[in-house]
Amino acid sequence: MSLQLSIWIIIGLTFALYIGIAIWSKTNSTSEFYIAGKGVNPIANGMATAADWMSAASFISMAGIISFVGYDGSVYLMGWTGGYVLLALLLAPYLRKFGKFTVPDFIGDRYYSNTARTVAIFCALVVSFTYVAGQMRGVGIVFSRYLEVDINNGVFIGMGIVLFYAILGGMKGITYTQVAQYCVLIFAFMVPAIFISIQMTGNPIPQLGFGSETQDGVYLLDKLNELHKELGFSEYTSGEKSKIDVFFITAALMIGTAGLPHVIVRFFTVKKVSDARKSAGWALLFIAILYTTAPAIAVFARTNLIETVSEKNYSDMPSWFKKWEETELLKFNDKNNDGIIQYLEDEKLNELTIDKDIMVMANPEIAQLPNWVIALLAAGALAAALSTAAGLLLVISSSISHDLIKKIISPKLVKRKILKEDISEKGELIAARISAFFAVLLAGYFGINPPDFVAATVALAFGLAAASFFPAIVLGIFYKRMNKEGAISGMIIGITSMLFYMLKFKFGWFGGGDQTNWFLGVSPEGFGTIAMMLNFAVSILVSNFTKEPPNEIKKLVENLRTPDE
Amino acid sequence: MKEKNKLYWKKNLGYLIVLLSIWFVVSFGFGILLVDQLNLIEFYGFKLGFWFAQQGSIYTFVILIFIYIYLMNKLDKEFKS
């Protein structure tokens, strides 16, 4: 069977599955639409959270990035898993006990203030939009690379699918499609990894394989370090980034993970508090399968690549090399005209440039695996992008229909007697579906016309989440004295300092600056940690100089700390 | 009742401190701050610091959450009866 045909068949089948699930899980109430009626089994919720969390970036780009930076890639591995420990221990159970629909719900109620609620809505929208644009773009790229569809048409197809199941099924539809999407994406990620591990080391478990010996009896990692030394690259198992920067970036990613609203909201969907803890455990287990395999793939791909291309005749290159050259993600420039590929660290002598995204996508071809494995990989990448996009869209739509319309605008209109009564559940549901519709359109627009800042703002999304939500939620649970003045000023200081640092060093505003001007040598990616500390400090300080929170709020906090009924 | 709830919370905080200390030591400690020292030790084909940064810390995270689930389920049972 031709490659094109197998890709169409596999993608068609998975899409049919997602649509079927959406029709089966049609929703009729706001509770079902926002939080799946609190009826999700914790293991299923773990899978849904894993798919929700692992985006196109985790699936396509991460192993490739690690492949090029070696040890320095650890910031993503630890940063994007360690946050689940914080979620499980510090946030998820208490937020589930609180038992409302959204993160701004918690912030608004705990800090008895619509100002706090509005700041939270603003943060949720900014974080989610920057994220979702990247996912739509990912969908478009997968379509264009594998099916020779125009990128824009790819985005349209993706929008259509997400629109269908997000609007029809709400959180319930999204949850069960995410369960299916997790299965597709993890299978698609593991199959090539296992094949390649067997090919290179004889060990079928990639996590062990990359610490095993190759056929010539040398440990794979030692061999790779040796290859790196010969070509002038720094040792694979040691990094180039400064220790302090690695520390701060890892912390920012961990805390950002724990503060992302589309992840947090998944823990509202289970029956009991103990199920929220369980979900977090299962979610991390399912995520860890991919995250412990990625560094193995990185090593396999890196070694394979160097052995295939370095000092070899250009005319002898296999067909995948030519194919990826056409996409311009792989470029060969024969500087010394000897017809041989020199792949070196030295910019002046190096003749090969490789885009990091190739490493995962071309891996099955490099390892000469059958067509259906390549087709599977395309379906897996789409599953990763679509599941994350859907989760984010739900946060956007619930922020608008529930937090903004139901909790802020509608009561105000009633007070001014413009409306007779509060918006009905039916009305809210319609508002939720309409806002989901417009959110998809806007996300699609950004997918087709990606603003230059998308790549930079994904890091910003983590920084923002770390600097805004995390301290406000943690203090709301663990510090009874915390009041609205403290929380609001903390969130505002956290966000603005983060924005300032990003704009200054990523976009050259406020006089710009380079690495030598970094505060304590911390990059903008790591600054979220510092902004978060600022938020904590300001929150505690301000709340100690202002009025105590009212008694019913103290009771609410005390209640969060008791065992579940 | 109030005393009972206070004790429950105190025990919970105790678990959090212990588990989060381990969380910090394996990732920020072994994986970042002490990575050069640990890389001098090799086992199987891995340098130990590198292994903690790209494998060991993640396994530990999973185990930590499941330990917390176990401890809290036990604590919940104890305080409900």
XYZ file of C-alpha atoms in Angstrom, chain B residues 4-31:
28
model
C -9.722 16.185 65.086
C -9.695 18.302 61.941
C -6.614 20.154 63.145
C -4.772 16.891 63.676
C -5.795 15.675 60.221
C -4.401 18.855 58.659
C -1.197 18.645 60.685
C -0.567 15.095 59.557
C -1.270 16.070 55.951
C 1.254 18.920 56.178
C 3.790 16.478 57.599
C 3.409 14.219 54.560
C 3.712 17.214 52.238
C 6.985 18.376 53.788
C 8.604 14.951 53.552
C 7.402 14.172 50.020
C 8.201 17.620 48.616
C 11.704 17.452 50.123
C 12.299 14.227 48.200
C 10.805 15.866 45.089
C 13.294 18.714 45.425
C 16.334 16.574 46.168
C 15.961 14.162 43.207
C 15.247 16.841 40.594
C 16.924 20.078 41.633
C 19.523 18.301 43.792
C 20.606 15.177 41.890
C 19.524 16.328 38.426
